[in-house]
Coordinates of C-alpha atoms in Angstrom, one line a residue:
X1 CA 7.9 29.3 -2.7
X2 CA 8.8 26.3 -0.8
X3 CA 8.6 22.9 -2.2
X4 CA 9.4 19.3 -0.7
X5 CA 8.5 16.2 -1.6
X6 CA 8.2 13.2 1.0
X7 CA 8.5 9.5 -0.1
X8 CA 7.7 6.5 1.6
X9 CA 9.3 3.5 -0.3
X10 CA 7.1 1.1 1.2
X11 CA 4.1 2.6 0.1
X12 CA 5.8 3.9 -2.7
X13 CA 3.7 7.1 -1.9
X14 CA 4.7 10.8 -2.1
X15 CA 3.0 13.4 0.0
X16 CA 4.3 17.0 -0.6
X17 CA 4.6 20.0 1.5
X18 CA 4.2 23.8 -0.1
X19 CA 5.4 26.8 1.4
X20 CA 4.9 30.7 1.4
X21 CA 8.3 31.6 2.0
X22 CA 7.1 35.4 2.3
X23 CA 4.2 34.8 4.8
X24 CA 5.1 31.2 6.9
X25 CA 2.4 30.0 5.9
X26 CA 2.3 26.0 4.4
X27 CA 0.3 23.2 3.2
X28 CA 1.2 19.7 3.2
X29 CA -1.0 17.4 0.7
X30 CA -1.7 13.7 1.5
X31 CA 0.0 13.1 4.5
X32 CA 1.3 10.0 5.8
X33 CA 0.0 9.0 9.4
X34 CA 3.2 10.3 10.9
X35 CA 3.1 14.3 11.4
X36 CA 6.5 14.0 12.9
X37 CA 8.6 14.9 9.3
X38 CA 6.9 17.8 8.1
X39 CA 7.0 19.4 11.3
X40 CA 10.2 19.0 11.5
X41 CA 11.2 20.1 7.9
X42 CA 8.5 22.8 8.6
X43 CA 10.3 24.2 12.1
X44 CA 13.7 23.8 10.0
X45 CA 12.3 26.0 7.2
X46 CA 10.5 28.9 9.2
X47 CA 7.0 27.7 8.2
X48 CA 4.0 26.7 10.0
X49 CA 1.6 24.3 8.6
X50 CA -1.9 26.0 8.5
X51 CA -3.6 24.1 5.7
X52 CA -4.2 20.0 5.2
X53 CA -5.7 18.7 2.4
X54 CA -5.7 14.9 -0.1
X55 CA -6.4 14.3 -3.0
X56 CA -8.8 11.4 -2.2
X57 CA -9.8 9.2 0.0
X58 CA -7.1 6.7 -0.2
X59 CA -7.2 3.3 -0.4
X60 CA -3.9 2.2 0.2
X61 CA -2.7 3.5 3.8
X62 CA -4.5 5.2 6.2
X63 CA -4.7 9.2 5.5
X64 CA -2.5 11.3 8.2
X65 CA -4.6 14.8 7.0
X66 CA -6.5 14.3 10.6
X67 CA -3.3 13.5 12.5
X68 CA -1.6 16.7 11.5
X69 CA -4.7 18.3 11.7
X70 CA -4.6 17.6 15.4
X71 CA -1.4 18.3 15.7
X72 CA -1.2 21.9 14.0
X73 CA -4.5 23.2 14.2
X74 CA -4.2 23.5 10.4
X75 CA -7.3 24.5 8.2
X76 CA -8.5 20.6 6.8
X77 CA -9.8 20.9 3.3
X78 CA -11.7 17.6 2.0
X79 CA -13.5 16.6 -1.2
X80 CA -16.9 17.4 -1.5
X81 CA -17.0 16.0 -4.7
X82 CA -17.7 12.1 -5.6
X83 CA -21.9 12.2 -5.0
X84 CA -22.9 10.8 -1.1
X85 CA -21.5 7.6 -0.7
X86 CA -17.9 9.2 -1.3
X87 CA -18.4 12.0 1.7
X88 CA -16.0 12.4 4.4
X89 CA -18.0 11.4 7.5
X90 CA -15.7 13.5 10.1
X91 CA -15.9 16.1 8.1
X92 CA -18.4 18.4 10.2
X93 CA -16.8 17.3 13.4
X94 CA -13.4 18.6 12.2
X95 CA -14.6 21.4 11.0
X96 CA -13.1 20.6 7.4
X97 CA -13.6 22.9 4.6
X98 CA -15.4 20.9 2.0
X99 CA -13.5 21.4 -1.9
X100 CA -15.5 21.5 -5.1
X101 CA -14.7 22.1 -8.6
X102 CA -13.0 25.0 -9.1
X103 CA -12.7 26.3 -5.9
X104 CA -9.0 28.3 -5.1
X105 CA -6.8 27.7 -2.0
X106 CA -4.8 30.6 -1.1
X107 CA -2.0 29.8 1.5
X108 CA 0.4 32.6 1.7
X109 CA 0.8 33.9 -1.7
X110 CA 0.8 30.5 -3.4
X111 CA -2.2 29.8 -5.0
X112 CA -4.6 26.1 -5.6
X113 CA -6.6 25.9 -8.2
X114 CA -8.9 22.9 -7.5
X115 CA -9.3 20.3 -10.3
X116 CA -12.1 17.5 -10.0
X117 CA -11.0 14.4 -11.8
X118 CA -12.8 11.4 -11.2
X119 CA -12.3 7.9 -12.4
X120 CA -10.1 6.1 -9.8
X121 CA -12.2 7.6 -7.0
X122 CA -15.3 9.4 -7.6
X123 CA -13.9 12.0 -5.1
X124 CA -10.4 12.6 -6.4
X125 CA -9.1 16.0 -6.7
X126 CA -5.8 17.2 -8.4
X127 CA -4.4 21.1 -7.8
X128 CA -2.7 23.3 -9.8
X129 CA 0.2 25.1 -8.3
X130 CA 0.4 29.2 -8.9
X131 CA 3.6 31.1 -7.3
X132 CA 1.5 34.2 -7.5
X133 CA 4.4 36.5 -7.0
X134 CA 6.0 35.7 -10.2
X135 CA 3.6 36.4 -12.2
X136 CA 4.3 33.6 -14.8
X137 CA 1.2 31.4 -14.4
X138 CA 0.9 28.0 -13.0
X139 CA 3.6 25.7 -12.3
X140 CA 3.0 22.4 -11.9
X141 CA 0.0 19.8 -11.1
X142 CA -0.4 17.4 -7.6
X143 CA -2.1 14.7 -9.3
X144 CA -2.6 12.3 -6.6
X145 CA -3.5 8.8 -8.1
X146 CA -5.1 10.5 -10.9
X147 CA -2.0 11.0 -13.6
X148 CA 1.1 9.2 -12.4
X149 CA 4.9 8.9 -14.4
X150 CA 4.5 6.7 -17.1
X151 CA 0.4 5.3 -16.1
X152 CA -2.9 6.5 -14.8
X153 CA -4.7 5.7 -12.0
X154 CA -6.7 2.3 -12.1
X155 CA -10.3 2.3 -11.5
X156 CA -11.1 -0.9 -10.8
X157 CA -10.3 -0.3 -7.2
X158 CA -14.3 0.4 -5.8
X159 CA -15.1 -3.0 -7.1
X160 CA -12.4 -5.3 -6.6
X161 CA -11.1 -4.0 -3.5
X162 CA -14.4 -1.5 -1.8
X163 CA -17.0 -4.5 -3.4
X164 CA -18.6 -1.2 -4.9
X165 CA -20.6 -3.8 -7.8
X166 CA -20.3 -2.7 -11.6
X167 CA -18.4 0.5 -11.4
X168 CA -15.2 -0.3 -13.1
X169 CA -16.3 0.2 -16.7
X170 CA -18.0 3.5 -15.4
X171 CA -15.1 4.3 -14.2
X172 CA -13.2 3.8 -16.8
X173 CA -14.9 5.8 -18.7
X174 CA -14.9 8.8 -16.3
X175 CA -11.5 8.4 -15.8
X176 CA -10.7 8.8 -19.6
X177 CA -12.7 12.2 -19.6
X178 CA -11.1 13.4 -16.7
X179 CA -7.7 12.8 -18.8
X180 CA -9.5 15.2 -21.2
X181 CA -9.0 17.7 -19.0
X182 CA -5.3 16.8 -18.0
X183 CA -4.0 17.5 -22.0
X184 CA -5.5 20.8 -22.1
X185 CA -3.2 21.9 -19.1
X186 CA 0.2 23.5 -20.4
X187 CA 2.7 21.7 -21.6
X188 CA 5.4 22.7 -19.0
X189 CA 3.1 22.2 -16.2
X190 CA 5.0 20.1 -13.7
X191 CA 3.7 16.5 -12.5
X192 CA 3.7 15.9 -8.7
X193 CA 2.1 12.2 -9.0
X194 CA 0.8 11.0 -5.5
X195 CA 2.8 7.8 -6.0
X196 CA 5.8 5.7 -7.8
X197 CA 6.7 2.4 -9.0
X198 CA 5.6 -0.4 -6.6
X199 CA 2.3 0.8 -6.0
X200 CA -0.8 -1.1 -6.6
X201 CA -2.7 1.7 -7.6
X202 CA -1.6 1.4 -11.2
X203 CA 0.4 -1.2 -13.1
X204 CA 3.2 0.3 -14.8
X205 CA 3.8 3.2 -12.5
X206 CA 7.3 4.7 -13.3
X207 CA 10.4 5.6 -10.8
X208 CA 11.1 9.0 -11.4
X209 CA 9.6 11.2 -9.2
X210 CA 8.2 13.7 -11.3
X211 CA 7.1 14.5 -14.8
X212 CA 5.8 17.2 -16.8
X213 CA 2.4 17.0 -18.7
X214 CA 3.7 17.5 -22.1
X215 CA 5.9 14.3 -21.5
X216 CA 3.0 12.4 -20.2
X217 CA 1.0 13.3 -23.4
X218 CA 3.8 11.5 -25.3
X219 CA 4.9 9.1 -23.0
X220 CA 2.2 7.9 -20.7
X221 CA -0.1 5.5 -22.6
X222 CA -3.3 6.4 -20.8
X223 CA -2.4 10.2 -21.6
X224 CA -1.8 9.2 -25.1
X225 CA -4.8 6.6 -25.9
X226 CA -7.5 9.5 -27.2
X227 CA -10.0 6.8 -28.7
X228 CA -12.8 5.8 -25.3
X229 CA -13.1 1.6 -25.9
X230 CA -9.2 1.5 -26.6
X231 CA -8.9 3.2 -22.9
X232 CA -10.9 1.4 -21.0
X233 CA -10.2 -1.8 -22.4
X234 CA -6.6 -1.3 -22.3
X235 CA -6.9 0.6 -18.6
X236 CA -8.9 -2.9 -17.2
X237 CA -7.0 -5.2 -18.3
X238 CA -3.6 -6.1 -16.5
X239 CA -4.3 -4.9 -13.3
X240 CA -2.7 -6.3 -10.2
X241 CA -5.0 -8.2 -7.4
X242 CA -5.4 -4.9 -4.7
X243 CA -4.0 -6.1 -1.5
X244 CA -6.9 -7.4 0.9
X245 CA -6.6 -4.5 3.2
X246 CA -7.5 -1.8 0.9
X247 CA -11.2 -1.9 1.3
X248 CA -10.5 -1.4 5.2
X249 CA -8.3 1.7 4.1
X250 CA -11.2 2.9 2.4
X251 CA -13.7 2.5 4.9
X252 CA -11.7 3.8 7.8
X253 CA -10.3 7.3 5.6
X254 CA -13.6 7.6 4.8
X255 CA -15.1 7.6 8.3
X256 CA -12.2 9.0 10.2
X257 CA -9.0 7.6 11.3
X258 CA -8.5 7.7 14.6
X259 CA -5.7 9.9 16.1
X260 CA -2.7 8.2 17.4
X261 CA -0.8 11.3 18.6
X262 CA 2.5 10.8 20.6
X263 CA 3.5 7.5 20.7
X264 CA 5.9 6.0 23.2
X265 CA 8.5 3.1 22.1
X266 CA 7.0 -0.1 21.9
X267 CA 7.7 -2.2 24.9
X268 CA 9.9 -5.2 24.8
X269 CA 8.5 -8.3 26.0
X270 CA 10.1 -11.3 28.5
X271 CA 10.3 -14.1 27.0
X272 CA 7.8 -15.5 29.6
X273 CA 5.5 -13.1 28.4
X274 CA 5.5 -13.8 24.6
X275 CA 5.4 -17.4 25.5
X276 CA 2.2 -16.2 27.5
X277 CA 0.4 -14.2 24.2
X278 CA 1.2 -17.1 22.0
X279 CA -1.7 -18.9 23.5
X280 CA -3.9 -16.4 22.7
X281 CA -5.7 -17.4 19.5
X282 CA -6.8 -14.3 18.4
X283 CA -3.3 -12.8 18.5
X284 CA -1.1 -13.2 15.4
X285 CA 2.7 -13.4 15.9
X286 CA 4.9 -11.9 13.1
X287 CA 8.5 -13.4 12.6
X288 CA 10.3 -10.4 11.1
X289 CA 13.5 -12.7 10.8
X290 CA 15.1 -14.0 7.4
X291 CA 12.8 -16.8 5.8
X292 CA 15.6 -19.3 6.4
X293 CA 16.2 -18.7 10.2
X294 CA 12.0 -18.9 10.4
X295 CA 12.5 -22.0 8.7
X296 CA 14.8 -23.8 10.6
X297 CA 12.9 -22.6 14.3
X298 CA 9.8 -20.9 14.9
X299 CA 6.9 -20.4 17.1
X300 CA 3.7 -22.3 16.2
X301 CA 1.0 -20.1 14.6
X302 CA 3.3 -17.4 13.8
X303 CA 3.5 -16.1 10.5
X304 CA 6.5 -15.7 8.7
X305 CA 6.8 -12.0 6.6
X306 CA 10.7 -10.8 6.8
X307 CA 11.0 -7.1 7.3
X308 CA 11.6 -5.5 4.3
X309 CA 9.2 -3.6 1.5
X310 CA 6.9 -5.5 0.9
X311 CA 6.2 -6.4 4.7
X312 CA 3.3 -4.1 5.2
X313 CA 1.4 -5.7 2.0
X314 CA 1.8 -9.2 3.0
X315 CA 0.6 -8.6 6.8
X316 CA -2.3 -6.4 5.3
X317 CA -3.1 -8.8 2.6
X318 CA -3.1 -11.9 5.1
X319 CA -4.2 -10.2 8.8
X320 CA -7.3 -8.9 9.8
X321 CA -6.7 -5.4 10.4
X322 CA -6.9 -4.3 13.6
X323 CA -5.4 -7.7 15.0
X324 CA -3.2 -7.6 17.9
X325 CA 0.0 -8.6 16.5
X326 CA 3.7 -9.1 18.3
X327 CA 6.4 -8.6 16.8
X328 CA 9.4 -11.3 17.0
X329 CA 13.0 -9.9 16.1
X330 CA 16.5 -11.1 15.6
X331 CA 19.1 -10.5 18.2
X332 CA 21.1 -7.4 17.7
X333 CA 21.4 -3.8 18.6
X334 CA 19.5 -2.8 15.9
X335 CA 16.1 -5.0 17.1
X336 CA 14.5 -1.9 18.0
X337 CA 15.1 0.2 15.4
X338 CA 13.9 -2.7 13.2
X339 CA 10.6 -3.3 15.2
X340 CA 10.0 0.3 15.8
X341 CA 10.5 0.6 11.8
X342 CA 7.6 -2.0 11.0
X343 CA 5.6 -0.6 13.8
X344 CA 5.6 2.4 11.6
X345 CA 4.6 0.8 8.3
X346 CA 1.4 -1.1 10.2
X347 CA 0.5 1.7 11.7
X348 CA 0.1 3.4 8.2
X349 CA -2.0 0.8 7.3
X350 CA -4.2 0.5 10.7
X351 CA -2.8 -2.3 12.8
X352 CA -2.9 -0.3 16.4
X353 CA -3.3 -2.8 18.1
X354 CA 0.8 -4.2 18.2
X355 CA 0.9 -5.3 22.3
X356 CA 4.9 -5.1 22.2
X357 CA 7.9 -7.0 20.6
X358 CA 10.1 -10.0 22.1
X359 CA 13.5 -11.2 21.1
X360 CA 12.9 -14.2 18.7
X361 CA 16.0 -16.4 19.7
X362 CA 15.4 -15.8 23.6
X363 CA 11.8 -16.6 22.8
X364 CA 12.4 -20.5 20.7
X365 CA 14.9 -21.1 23.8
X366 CA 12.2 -21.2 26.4
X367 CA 9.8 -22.8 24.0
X368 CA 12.1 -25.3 23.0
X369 CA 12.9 -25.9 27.1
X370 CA 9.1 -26.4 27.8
X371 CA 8.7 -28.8 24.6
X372 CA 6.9 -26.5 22.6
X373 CA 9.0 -25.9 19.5
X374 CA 7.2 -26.9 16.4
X375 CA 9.0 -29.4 13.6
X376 CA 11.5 -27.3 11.3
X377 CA 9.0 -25.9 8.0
X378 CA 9.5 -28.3 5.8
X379 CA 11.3 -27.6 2.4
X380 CA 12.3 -28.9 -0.6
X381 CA 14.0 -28.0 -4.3
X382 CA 11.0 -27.0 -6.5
X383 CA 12.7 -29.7 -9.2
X384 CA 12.3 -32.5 -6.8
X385 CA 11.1 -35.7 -8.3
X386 CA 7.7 -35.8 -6.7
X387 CA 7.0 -32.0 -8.3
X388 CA 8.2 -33.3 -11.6
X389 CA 6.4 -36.3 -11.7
X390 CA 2.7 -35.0 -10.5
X391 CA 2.5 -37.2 -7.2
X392 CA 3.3 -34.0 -5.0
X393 CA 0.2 -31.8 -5.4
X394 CA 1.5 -28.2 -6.1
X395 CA -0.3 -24.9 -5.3
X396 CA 1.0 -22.0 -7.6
X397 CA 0.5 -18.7 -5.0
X398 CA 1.9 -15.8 -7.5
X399 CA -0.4 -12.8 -8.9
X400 CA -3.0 -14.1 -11.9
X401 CA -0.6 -12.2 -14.5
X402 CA 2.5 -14.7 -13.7
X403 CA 0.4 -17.8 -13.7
X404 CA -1.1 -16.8 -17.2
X405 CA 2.5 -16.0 -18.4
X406 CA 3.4 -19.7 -17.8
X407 CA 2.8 -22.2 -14.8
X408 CA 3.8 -25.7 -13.6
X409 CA 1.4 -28.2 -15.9
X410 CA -0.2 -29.8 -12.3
X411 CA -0.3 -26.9 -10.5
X412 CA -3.5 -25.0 -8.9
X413 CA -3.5 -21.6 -8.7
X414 CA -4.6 -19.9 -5.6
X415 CA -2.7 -15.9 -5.1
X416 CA -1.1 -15.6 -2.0
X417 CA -3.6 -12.9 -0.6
X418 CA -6.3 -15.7 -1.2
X419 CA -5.1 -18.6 0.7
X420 CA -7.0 -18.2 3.6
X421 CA -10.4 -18.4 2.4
X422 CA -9.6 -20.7 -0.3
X423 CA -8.4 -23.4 2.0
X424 CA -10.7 -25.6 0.8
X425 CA -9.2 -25.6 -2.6
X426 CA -5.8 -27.0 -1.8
X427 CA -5.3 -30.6 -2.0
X428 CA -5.8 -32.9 1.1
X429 CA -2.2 -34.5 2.4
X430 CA 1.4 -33.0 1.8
X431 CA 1.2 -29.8 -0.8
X432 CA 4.2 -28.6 -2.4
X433 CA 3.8 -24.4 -2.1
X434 CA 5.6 -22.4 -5.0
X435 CA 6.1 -18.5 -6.0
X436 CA 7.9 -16.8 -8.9
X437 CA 11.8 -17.0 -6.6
X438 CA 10.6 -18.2 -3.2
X439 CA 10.0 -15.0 -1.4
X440 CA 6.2 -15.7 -1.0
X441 CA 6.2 -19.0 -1.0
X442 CA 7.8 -19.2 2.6
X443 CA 5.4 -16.4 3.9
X444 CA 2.2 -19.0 2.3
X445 CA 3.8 -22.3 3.8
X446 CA 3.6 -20.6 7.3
X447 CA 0.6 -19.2 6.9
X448 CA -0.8 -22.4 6.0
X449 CA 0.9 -24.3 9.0
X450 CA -0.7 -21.5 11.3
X451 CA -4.2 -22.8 9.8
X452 CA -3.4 -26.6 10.3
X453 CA -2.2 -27.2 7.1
X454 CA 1.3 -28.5 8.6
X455 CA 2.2 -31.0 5.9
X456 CA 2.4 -28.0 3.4
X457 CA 5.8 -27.7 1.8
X458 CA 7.6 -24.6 0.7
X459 CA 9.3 -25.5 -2.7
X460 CA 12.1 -23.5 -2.9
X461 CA 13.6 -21.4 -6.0
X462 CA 9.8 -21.1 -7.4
X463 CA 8.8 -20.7 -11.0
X464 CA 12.4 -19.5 -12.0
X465 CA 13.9 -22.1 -11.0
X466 CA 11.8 -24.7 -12.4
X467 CA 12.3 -22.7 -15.9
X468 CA 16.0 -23.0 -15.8
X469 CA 15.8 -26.4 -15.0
X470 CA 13.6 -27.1 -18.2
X471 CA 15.9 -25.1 -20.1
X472 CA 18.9 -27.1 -19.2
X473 CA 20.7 -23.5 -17.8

């Protein structure tokens, strides 16, 4: 048997490819939107994919089982489970094998035994891994976002982030059942979880890539808790705010992405001609330069969010999906691969619509030239006088978590991913804008100059820095 797992660190998300070694055969489970690295592993190996399959329908970047599908031919096997709102609507047209309870994928000699278990999906699936020819039983579990290292999946997901009303505590509950199940598999049963730390699908999701089920009954508090309320109050409480594009993730896995195929490179732009798409309203520019350089010039309405990764979850969480964007870059011989690197992570989250890339500096020259270069963002220290006396309003934009653990006595507290359509809520006049170290805080004070709010501030060094300063360190 063959076994490799991929891992994309800014999804934090593993997708796994299984091979038949004896017959050529493979399957590759939860696929990124990119086909491009399992072919290639599977032309290096002497496999062929002929099976596609996930786990669920995934809420958190947009499924590549219908890309590869496409692009091999390869069987597509989907949930059938999860009751008719959770159905795969391109199902029929793909001519996908629908997966219930118990059913048994054979590819090659190695053997899936198909495992419903509910609770952060209705839909989710986990399969158990059988190298037939060596006769020793099962070998390990994909879990998906069911059982991860160190946490479970959350299922809070259908309501905060699909709207789906009332369904968390239900979920909850199914979700502690379907752990039932999990601790009566064998102790030596490998854990392939469907994701690692840095994913917003759980909230203590460990960084080791994989586990074995006896050590998750020991060590993996939702494996461990075996009394129902202690679960689900425990499993509800804590959990991070879902970044704003996962209810289109949901919606689009669920109704088909569409398929990209071969791409070409992404074209670069004149300056003349990214001058000419920043009048466009409905186009949103993206400054992937350091915070600092964006500080000191940038392009009116463009939105700071430095390449790096957490860049996909701060242009999801902040831009419609589905915007045009363009891309600005630093100068460099390495622009391209840069852009053509966060080219990849939208794309994994649905932003096709990226109309081409433009040197920044070449850009904020001809802009500058024709009189158009905005006033440098403002900044100042977060322990600045006016912050520490009150008369400098100050919006607080961490996660709800950090603001309980401590917060600035004046501030209000509005999470980055909320800005937008709480506008209303932030104080007329100049507004100081804080985060935990600064990081967000420069992505929120352009955001807010892109919506008029051009006497917002970025305080820099955020809560930590306002700590130490009370401290006296």
């Amino acid at each position: 048997m063959y076994f490799r797992q991929f891992y994309d660190t800014s999804l934090a998300q593993a997708s796994y490819l299984i091979g038949c070694q004896a017959t050529g055969d493979a399957i590759v489970v939860d696929p990124l939107r990119d086909p491009r690295p399992y072919l290639d592993v599977a032309a290096r190996e002497g496999l062929r994919i002929t099976h596609v399959t996930e786990t669920h329908i995934h809420a958190d970047f947009i499924s590549g089982a219908r890309e590869l599908h496409a692009a091999t031919g390869a069987l597509l096997l989907l949930s059938a489970e999860g009751g008719p709102d959770w159905q795969y609507a391109f199902a029929a047209h793909d001519g996908a094998t629908l997966l219930h309870d118990g059913d048994v994928i054979m590819v090659g000699n190695i053997r899936l035994d198909v495992l419903h278990t509910p609770g952060h999906t209705p839909e989710h699936l986990s399969f158990v891994v059988t190298d037939t020819p060596r006769a020793a039983g099962p070998m390990g579990v994909l879990t998906g976002d069911f059982v991860f290292v160190g946490d479970v999946g959350r299922p809070d997901l259908l309501e905060k982030a699909a709207k789906v009303a009332n369904t968390m505590e239900a979920g909850a509950r199914t979700l502690f059942h379907s752990l039932e199940r999990f601790r009566a598999l064998p102790d030596h049963l490998q854990v392939w979880p469907g994701h690692g730390a840095g994913s917003a699908c759980g909230k203590a999701l460990g960084a080791v890539p994989s586990s074995t089920v006896g050590y998750e009954k020991r060590a993996n508090w939702g494996v461990a808790t075996t009394t129902e309320g202690e679960f689900v109050r425990m499993v509800l409480e804590g959990q991070p705010e879902p970044p704003r594009y996962f209810a289109d993730m949901k919606r689009i896995n669920r109704d088909g992405p569409p398929v990209l195929g071969a791409l070409s490179p992404l074209p670069l732009l004149s300056a003349a001609e990214g001058a000419a798409q920043l009048a466009r309203a409905e186009v949103w520019p993206i400054d992937l330069r350091p915070a600092a350089a964006y500080a000191a010039r940038h392009a009116t309405g463009s939105l700071s969010v430095p390449y790096g990764r957490s860049f996909s979850t701060w242009v999801g969480s902040l831009v419609p999906v589905g915007a045009p964007l363009l891309l600005l870059a630093p100068q460099g011989d390495d622009a391209g691969a840069l852009v053509e690197a966060a080219r990849h992570d939208l794309l994994h989250i649905g932003f096709d619509g990226i109309m081409g890339w433009v040197d920044a500096d070449a850009l904020l020259t001809l802009l500058d030239a024709q009189g158009r270069l905005p006033a440098p963002l403002p900044q100042q220290p977060i322990t600045a006088a006016a912050v520490r006396d009150g008369s400098l309003p100050v919006v607080d934009v961490r996660g709800r978590t950090e603001w309980e653990g401590g917060h600035l006595p004046h501030a209000v507290h509005i999470p980055l991913g909320e800005l937008a359509e709480r506008l209303h809520e932030i104080p007329a006049g100049a507004v100081g804008i804080h985060c935990q170290a600064g990081a967000r805080s420069a992505i929120a004070t352009s955001l807010l100059h892109r919506l008029g709010r051009t006497n917002a501030i970025d305080l820099q060094g955020g809560y930590a820095a306002w700590v130490r300063a009370a401290s006296g360190t």
